[in-house]
Amino acid sequence: MRPISAPCPALRFRRLRRTAALRALTQENTLSVGDLIWPVFIRDGHGMEEPIASMPGVNRMSLDKVVKAAEMAAGLGIPAICLFPYTDPSKKTEACEEAWNPDNLANRAIRAIKAAVPEIAVMTDVALDPYNSNGHDGIVRDGIILNDETVEALVKMSLAQAESGADILGPSDMMDGRIGAMRGALEAAGHKDVAIMSYSAKYASAFYGPFRDAVGASGALKGDKKTYQMNPANSDEALRLIERDLREGADMVMVKPGMPYLDICRRVKDTFGAPTYAYQVSGEYSMLRGAALNGWVDGEKVMMESLMCFKRAGCDGILTYFAPEAARLLRG
Ligand code: PBG
């Protein structure tokens, strides 16, 4: 593309900004309800909606409540919901066996939602951290996060989720080789149509802080995740990871966090043209929400602006805790 400009007054950019009609005609990107994926936190029990202190407005929901929430989301036209379980510390072990228990909270939630609201796509989290007594996404031995042993566990976890009816698996662990292993196992087990959205370019970010509270992993986590999640200083490496995951059989790819990494989203979309998503993570949500609650910014406006920016950066969709609120505004 080679934009052409005439000098003023032949070209006055303000001519096309003069009225709402002209601004609508020249708008380059749009945000719609169909772009939203809603991450939700689930917990055991009945009739429970438990606030998360570091994420005002977000609750951990028991299964009955999350089914109602999925019905509400589908009613608003939100295409997908993504499940994150809060696991009781008593179920966390070093081998993370609960991760592939067919009756764990996440798998029960998949079945309950698919039974009640089959039209909404259910996305999962494939990583061991909610089930790991040391809070890491992988199996730890002698202080080392083991790659290949973790991939074996992730494959078992993926199969249990696919068996429960998940539409999209979301490996967020950043181990090497997991997409190929998962894809092979899904094909072999007859789950040919289960999609994989790979958290391909996931950075070792401090913006995940509130999420770790929400899933009860903050207390457990020993050390940091820098040996498997990416260095925030890197950009070319993101492209290599995306290419690797696409070649191994990822259907969709994700950049995470979102707003501080829009340059990565743009490069990924321009380079591969694959279905590209960004995760507006917990810390981003809490910053915007916290500032709005203090009256420092207009909450609705910064929410909608932040979501539009993902579209401008080339994303096909956004995982955001704002999904129902944004959907309501988009529907007027
Ligand atoms: C864990 C996982 C994390 C998030 C999604 N899956 C946290 C982490 O890697 O520590 C973060 C989401 C958010 O912050 O909203 N596998």
Short mmCIF file of C-alpha atoms and ligand atoms in Angstrom, two decimals:
data_model
loop_
_atom_site.label_atom_id
_atom_site.label_comp_id
_atom_site.label_asym_id
_atom_site.label_seq_id
_atom_site.Cartn_x
_atom_site.Cartn_y
_atom_site.Cartn_z
CA MET A 1 0.00 0.00 0.00
CA ARG A 2 1.21 3.49 -0.87
CA PRO A 3 -1.03 6.16 0.67
CA ILE A 4 -1.21 9.34 -1.42
CA SER A 5 -1.66 12.74 0.18
CA ALA A 6 -2.22 16.10 -1.46
CA PRO A 7 -1.08 19.19 0.37
CA CYS A 8 -3.66 21.24 2.25
CA PRO A 9 -6.06 22.69 1.18
CA ALA A 10 -6.53 20.14 -1.65
CA LEU A 11 -6.68 17.47 1.03
CA ARG A 12 -8.18 18.31 4.37
CA PHE A 13 -8.47 15.21 6.55
CA ARG A 14 -11.09 16.93 8.66
CA ARG A 15 -13.61 16.90 5.76
CA LEU A 16 -14.25 13.23 6.37
CA ARG A 17 -14.47 13.60 10.13
CA ARG A 18 -17.07 16.39 10.02
CA THR A 19 -20.22 14.34 10.69
CA ALA A 20 -21.06 10.97 12.23
CA ALA A 21 -22.21 9.76 8.80
CA LEU A 22 -18.90 10.59 7.15
CA ARG A 23 -16.99 9.06 10.06
CA ALA A 24 -19.04 5.87 9.71
CA LEU A 25 -18.34 5.68 5.98
CA THR A 26 -14.59 5.99 6.49
CA GLN A 27 -14.25 3.69 9.52
CA GLU A 28 -11.67 1.01 8.74
CA ASN A 29 -12.39 -1.58 11.44
CA THR A 30 -15.40 -2.79 13.38
CA LEU A 31 -15.92 -4.57 16.64
CA SER A 32 -18.84 -6.95 16.87
CA VAL A 33 -20.25 -9.38 19.41
CA GLY A 34 -18.97 -12.22 17.24
CA ASP A 35 -15.40 -11.19 18.08
CA LEU A 36 -15.71 -11.91 21.80
CA ILE A 37 -14.63 -14.91 23.85
CA TRP A 38 -15.61 -14.76 27.52
CA PRO A 39 -13.21 -16.29 30.08
CA VAL A 40 -15.00 -17.38 33.28
CA PHE A 41 -13.85 -18.79 36.61
CA ILE A 42 -15.62 -21.84 37.97
CA ARG A 43 -15.72 -23.38 41.44
CA ASP A 44 -17.37 -26.21 43.30
CA GLY A 45 -20.68 -25.88 45.10
CA HIS A 46 -24.16 -24.67 44.26
CA GLY A 47 -25.65 -21.20 43.95
CA MET A 48 -22.23 -19.64 44.46
CA GLU A 49 -21.00 -16.39 42.95
CA GLU A 50 -17.87 -15.45 44.80
CA PRO A 51 -16.25 -12.07 44.04
CA ILE A 52 -12.54 -11.98 43.14
CA ALA A 53 -10.99 -9.13 45.10
CA SER A 54 -8.40 -8.16 42.48
CA MET A 55 -10.93 -8.30 39.61
CA PRO A 56 -13.92 -6.16 40.60
CA GLY A 57 -17.05 -7.29 38.77
CA VAL A 58 -15.74 -10.82 38.09
CA ASN A 59 -16.98 -13.80 40.15
CA ARG A 60 -16.09 -17.44 40.57
CA MET A 61 -19.26 -19.31 39.70
CA SER A 62 -20.53 -22.74 40.68
CA LEU A 63 -21.69 -24.98 37.83
CA ASP A 64 -25.38 -24.05 38.04
CA LYS A 65 -24.40 -20.37 37.82
CA VAL A 66 -21.96 -20.86 34.97
CA VAL A 67 -24.64 -22.66 32.95
CA LYS A 68 -26.92 -19.64 33.48
CA ALA A 69 -24.04 -17.36 32.49
CA ALA A 70 -23.47 -19.37 29.30
CA GLU A 71 -27.18 -19.07 28.46
CA MET A 72 -26.97 -15.31 28.99
CA ALA A 73 -23.81 -15.07 26.85
CA ALA A 74 -25.38 -17.10 24.03
CA GLY A 75 -28.44 -14.87 24.22
CA LEU A 76 -26.20 -11.85 23.70
CA GLY A 77 -24.59 -13.52 20.68
CA ILE A 78 -21.20 -14.19 22.31
CA PRO A 79 -19.81 -17.15 20.33
CA ALA A 80 -17.53 -18.74 22.94
CA ILE A 81 -16.94 -19.12 26.66
CA CYS A 82 -13.59 -20.21 28.11
CA LEU A 83 -13.46 -22.13 31.39
CA PHE A 84 -10.90 -21.70 34.18
CA PRO A 85 -11.34 -23.86 37.27
CA TYR A 86 -10.52 -22.85 40.82
CA THR A 87 -9.17 -26.07 42.28
CA ASP A 88 -9.31 -26.91 45.94
CA PRO A 89 -5.73 -27.06 47.32
CA SER A 90 -6.43 -30.61 48.59
CA LYS A 91 -6.71 -31.78 44.94
CA LYS A 92 -3.32 -30.35 43.90
CA THR A 93 -0.45 -32.83 43.59
CA GLU A 94 3.04 -32.93 42.08
CA ALA A 95 1.88 -35.30 39.31
CA CYS A 96 -1.27 -33.19 38.65
CA GLU A 97 -3.54 -36.25 38.20
CA GLU A 98 -6.68 -34.16 38.71
CA ALA A 99 -5.95 -32.47 35.36
CA TRP A 100 -7.17 -35.49 33.37
CA ASN A 101 -9.82 -36.73 35.78
CA PRO A 102 -12.94 -37.06 33.56
CA ASP A 103 -15.00 -35.81 36.51
CA ASN A 104 -12.89 -32.81 37.44
CA LEU A 105 -14.61 -29.47 37.73
CA ALA A 106 -13.67 -28.28 34.24
CA ASN A 107 -14.87 -31.45 32.52
CA ARG A 108 -18.15 -31.42 34.46
CA ALA A 109 -18.62 -27.80 33.44
CA ILE A 110 -18.01 -28.59 29.75
CA ARG A 111 -20.69 -31.31 29.87
CA ALA A 112 -23.17 -29.14 31.78
CA ILE A 113 -22.80 -26.20 29.38
CA LYS A 114 -22.90 -28.30 26.21
CA ALA A 115 -26.06 -30.04 27.50
CA ALA A 116 -27.85 -26.77 28.30
CA VAL A 117 -26.47 -24.38 25.65
CA PRO A 118 -25.12 -26.48 22.77
CA GLU A 119 -24.81 -23.46 20.46
CA ILE A 120 -22.08 -21.74 22.47
CA ALA A 121 -18.51 -22.90 21.76
CA VAL A 122 -16.77 -24.13 24.90
CA MET A 123 -13.06 -23.43 25.10
CA THR A 124 -10.78 -24.93 27.74
CA ASP A 125 -7.44 -24.23 29.35
CA VAL A 126 -4.84 -26.94 28.80
CA ALA A 127 -2.13 -26.41 31.42
CA LEU A 128 -1.31 -28.04 34.72
CA ASP A 129 -1.14 -25.00 37.00
CA PRO A 130 -4.59 -25.29 38.61
CA TYR A 131 -3.77 -28.87 39.61
CA ASN A 132 -0.12 -28.49 40.49
CA SER A 133 0.97 -28.24 44.13
CA ASN A 134 3.79 -25.91 43.06
CA GLY A 135 1.66 -23.71 40.81
CA HIS A 136 3.62 -24.29 37.59
CA ASP A 137 2.11 -25.14 34.19
CA GLY A 138 4.39 -28.15 33.94
CA ILE A 139 5.54 -31.06 36.06
CA VAL A 140 8.44 -30.07 38.28
CA ARG A 141 11.26 -32.36 39.36
CA ASP A 142 14.28 -31.11 41.33
CA GLY A 143 13.31 -27.55 40.52
CA ILE A 144 13.20 -28.18 36.74
CA ILE A 145 9.98 -27.86 34.72
CA LEU A 146 9.98 -31.02 32.63
CA ASN A 147 8.91 -30.54 29.02
CA ASP A 148 8.20 -33.98 27.58
CA GLU A 149 6.63 -35.45 30.72
CA THR A 150 4.37 -32.39 30.84
CA VAL A 151 3.36 -32.86 27.21
CA GLU A 152 2.27 -36.43 28.01
CA ALA A 153 0.10 -35.11 30.82
CA LEU A 154 -1.33 -32.37 28.59
CA VAL A 155 -2.30 -34.97 26.00
CA LYS A 156 -4.26 -36.91 28.63
CA MET A 157 -5.88 -33.68 29.78
CA SER A 158 -6.79 -32.73 26.18
CA LEU A 159 -8.40 -36.09 25.51
CA ALA A 160 -10.52 -35.85 28.67
CA GLN A 161 -11.69 -32.37 27.64
CA ALA A 162 -12.46 -33.48 24.08
CA GLU A 163 -14.33 -36.49 25.46
CA SER A 164 -16.40 -34.11 27.61
CA GLY A 165 -17.43 -32.17 24.50
CA ALA A 166 -15.06 -29.19 24.36
CA ASP A 167 -15.11 -27.35 21.03
CA ILE A 168 -11.77 -25.52 21.33
CA LEU A 169 -8.77 -26.62 23.39
CA GLY A 170 -6.54 -23.82 24.62
CA PRO A 171 -3.04 -25.01 25.51
CA SER A 172 -1.63 -22.17 27.63
CA ASP A 173 1.38 -24.02 29.03
CA MET A 174 4.13 -23.03 26.54
CA MET A 175 5.84 -26.44 26.54
CA ASP A 176 7.55 -27.36 23.26
CA GLY A 177 5.88 -29.91 21.00
CA ARG A 178 2.51 -29.98 22.71
CA ILE A 179 0.43 -28.95 19.69
CA GLY A 180 1.70 -31.82 17.54
CA ALA A 181 1.27 -34.32 20.36
CA MET A 182 -2.26 -33.13 21.11
CA ARG A 183 -3.27 -33.08 17.45
CA GLY A 184 -1.96 -36.61 16.89
CA ALA A 185 -3.78 -37.94 19.94
CA LEU A 186 -7.04 -36.19 19.02
CA GLU A 187 -6.96 -37.65 15.49
CA ALA A 188 -6.15 -41.11 16.78
CA ALA A 189 -9.04 -40.95 19.25
CA GLY A 190 -11.52 -39.85 16.60
CA HIS A 191 -11.80 -36.23 17.77
CA LYS A 192 -11.13 -34.88 14.30
CA ASP A 193 -13.19 -31.73 14.69
CA VAL A 194 -11.88 -30.47 18.00
CA ALA A 195 -10.11 -27.17 17.35
CA ILE A 196 -6.90 -26.03 19.00
CA MET A 197 -6.30 -22.38 19.82
CA SER A 198 -2.67 -22.30 20.79
CA TYR A 199 -1.40 -19.77 23.27
CA SER A 200 1.58 -19.61 20.92
CA ALA A 201 3.11 -16.29 21.90
CA LYS A 202 2.52 -16.17 25.63
CA TYR A 203 4.82 -13.87 27.54
CA ALA A 204 6.11 -14.21 31.10
CA SER A 205 4.00 -11.27 32.21
CA ALA A 206 3.20 -9.57 35.49
CA PHE A 207 -0.23 -8.77 34.04
CA TYR A 208 -1.43 -12.28 35.02
CA GLY A 209 -1.37 -11.45 38.74
CA PRO A 210 -5.14 -11.14 39.36
CA PHE A 211 -5.82 -14.35 37.38
CA ARG A 212 -3.54 -16.34 39.64
CA ASP A 213 -5.61 -15.11 42.60
CA ALA A 214 -8.79 -16.06 40.76
CA VAL A 215 -7.73 -19.67 40.19
CA GLY A 216 -5.98 -19.94 43.54
CA ALA A 217 -2.50 -20.43 42.06
CA SER A 218 -0.76 -17.36 43.53
CA GLY A 219 0.02 -18.95 46.88
CA ALA A 220 1.23 -22.18 45.28
CA LEU A 221 3.56 -20.71 42.65
CA LYS A 222 7.23 -21.12 43.50
CA GLY A 223 9.51 -18.91 41.43
CA ASP A 224 8.47 -17.56 38.03
CA LYS A 225 7.53 -18.94 34.60
CA LYS A 226 10.44 -17.50 32.63
CA THR A 227 11.86 -20.86 31.49
CA TYR A 228 8.74 -21.56 29.45
CA GLN A 229 6.88 -18.29 28.85
CA MET A 230 8.43 -15.69 26.52
CA ASN A 231 10.70 -12.79 27.31
CA PRO A 232 8.65 -9.57 26.92
CA ALA A 233 11.62 -8.07 25.03
CA ASN A 234 11.22 -10.50 22.12
CA SER A 235 9.24 -10.19 18.92
CA ASP A 236 10.87 -12.36 16.19
CA GLU A 237 10.65 -15.33 18.54
CA ALA A 238 6.85 -14.90 18.60
CA LEU A 239 6.73 -15.39 14.83
CA ARG A 240 8.82 -18.56 15.07
CA LEU A 241 6.52 -19.94 17.76
CA ILE A 242 3.39 -19.15 15.77
CA GLU A 243 4.84 -20.79 12.66
CA ARG A 244 5.84 -23.86 14.68
CA ASP A 245 2.37 -24.22 16.19
CA LEU A 246 0.59 -23.74 12.85
CA ARG A 247 2.80 -26.44 11.32
CA GLU A 248 2.02 -28.78 14.22
CA GLY A 249 -1.73 -28.39 13.69
CA ALA A 250 -3.01 -25.35 15.58
CA ASP A 251 -6.21 -23.99 14.01
CA MET A 252 -6.05 -20.63 15.75
CA VAL A 253 -3.19 -18.77 17.40
CA MET A 254 -3.10 -16.37 20.31
CA VAL A 255 -0.94 -13.55 21.57
CA LYS A 256 -1.02 -12.91 25.31
CA PRO A 257 -1.18 -10.42 27.07
CA GLY A 258 -3.08 -8.13 24.72
CA MET A 259 -2.78 -4.37 24.88
CA PRO A 260 0.97 -4.16 25.62
CA TYR A 261 1.59 -6.64 22.77
CA LEU A 262 -0.47 -5.22 19.87
CA ASP A 263 2.69 -4.93 17.78
CA ILE A 264 3.02 -8.72 18.01
CA CYS A 265 -0.62 -9.20 16.95
CA ARG A 266 -0.03 -7.09 13.86
CA ARG A 267 3.14 -8.92 12.88
CA VAL A 268 1.48 -12.31 13.39
CA LYS A 269 -1.57 -11.42 11.30
CA ASP A 270 0.51 -9.87 8.51
CA THR A 271 2.96 -12.77 8.38
CA PHE A 272 0.63 -15.77 8.53
CA GLY A 273 -2.94 -14.57 7.94
CA ALA A 274 -4.16 -17.30 10.28
CA PRO A 275 -7.10 -16.86 12.68
CA THR A 276 -5.40 -14.66 15.28
CA TYR A 277 -6.63 -13.85 18.78
CA ALA A 278 -5.42 -11.80 21.70
CA TYR A 279 -6.08 -12.28 25.39
CA GLN A 280 -6.87 -9.06 27.23
CA VAL A 281 -5.64 -10.55 30.48
CA SER A 282 -6.67 -10.11 34.08
CA GLY A 283 -4.20 -7.31 34.88
CA GLU A 284 -5.39 -5.33 31.87
CA TYR A 285 -8.99 -5.78 32.98
CA SER A 286 -8.19 -4.75 36.53
CA MET A 287 -6.28 -1.65 35.45
CA LEU A 288 -9.15 -0.40 33.33
CA ARG A 289 -11.82 -1.40 35.85
CA GLY A 290 -9.85 -0.02 38.79
CA ALA A 291 -9.32 3.33 37.11
CA ALA A 292 -13.00 3.48 36.15
CA LEU A 293 -14.14 2.66 39.68
CA ASN A 294 -11.99 5.50 40.94
CA GLY A 295 -13.59 7.86 38.45
CA TRP A 296 -10.27 8.44 36.69
CA VAL A 297 -11.44 7.24 33.26
CA ASP A 298 -14.81 6.58 31.65
CA GLY A 299 -15.09 2.81 32.10
CA GLU A 300 -17.38 2.09 29.15
CA LYS A 301 -15.37 4.21 26.77
CA VAL A 302 -11.96 2.78 27.67
CA MET A 303 -13.40 -0.74 27.49
CA MET A 304 -14.79 -0.26 23.98
CA GLU A 305 -11.71 1.61 22.78
CA SER A 306 -9.38 -1.07 24.09
CA LEU A 307 -11.39 -3.80 22.34
CA MET A 308 -11.52 -1.92 19.04
CA CYS A 309 -7.73 -1.55 19.16
CA PHE A 310 -7.37 -5.33 18.99
CA LYS A 311 -9.34 -5.35 15.73
CA ARG A 312 -7.20 -2.53 14.35
CA ALA A 313 -4.09 -4.56 15.26
CA GLY A 314 -5.34 -7.42 13.09
CA CYS A 315 -7.00 -9.73 15.63
CA ASP A 316 -9.99 -11.83 14.61
CA GLY A 317 -11.22 -12.01 18.18
CA ILE A 318 -10.46 -11.13 21.78
CA LEU A 319 -10.63 -13.07 25.01
CA THR A 320 -11.92 -10.49 27.47
CA TYR A 321 -13.54 -10.41 30.89
CA PHE A 322 -15.56 -7.48 29.54
CA ALA A 323 -17.35 -9.72 26.99
CA PRO A 324 -20.93 -9.55 28.36
CA GLU A 325 -20.72 -5.83 29.12
CA ALA A 326 -19.24 -5.04 25.73
CA ALA A 327 -21.83 -7.26 24.02
CA ARG A 328 -24.65 -5.38 25.72
CA LEU A 329 -23.27 -2.06 24.54
CA LEU A 330 -22.68 -3.36 21.01
CA ARG A 331 -26.28 -4.53 20.84
CA GLY A 332 -27.47 -1.14 22.04
C1 PBG B 1 -2.26 -20.57 33.11
C2 PBG B 1 -2.95 -19.39 32.54
C3 PBG B 1 -2.69 -18.07 32.93
C4 PBG B 1 -3.61 -17.28 32.27
C5 PBG B 1 -4.39 -18.10 31.45
N1 PBG B 1 -3.95 -19.41 31.62
C6 PBG B 1 -1.74 -17.54 33.93
C7 PBG B 1 -0.33 -17.90 33.91
O1 PBG B 1 0.24 -18.32 32.91
O2 PBG B 1 0.26 -17.78 34.98
C8 PBG B 1 -3.71 -15.80 32.45
C9 PBG B 1 -4.99 -15.16 32.15
C10 PBG B 1 -5.17 -13.82 32.74
O3 PBG B 1 -4.28 -13.23 33.39
O4 PBG B 1 -6.28 -13.28 32.57
N2 PBG B 1 -1.90 -21.58 32.31
#
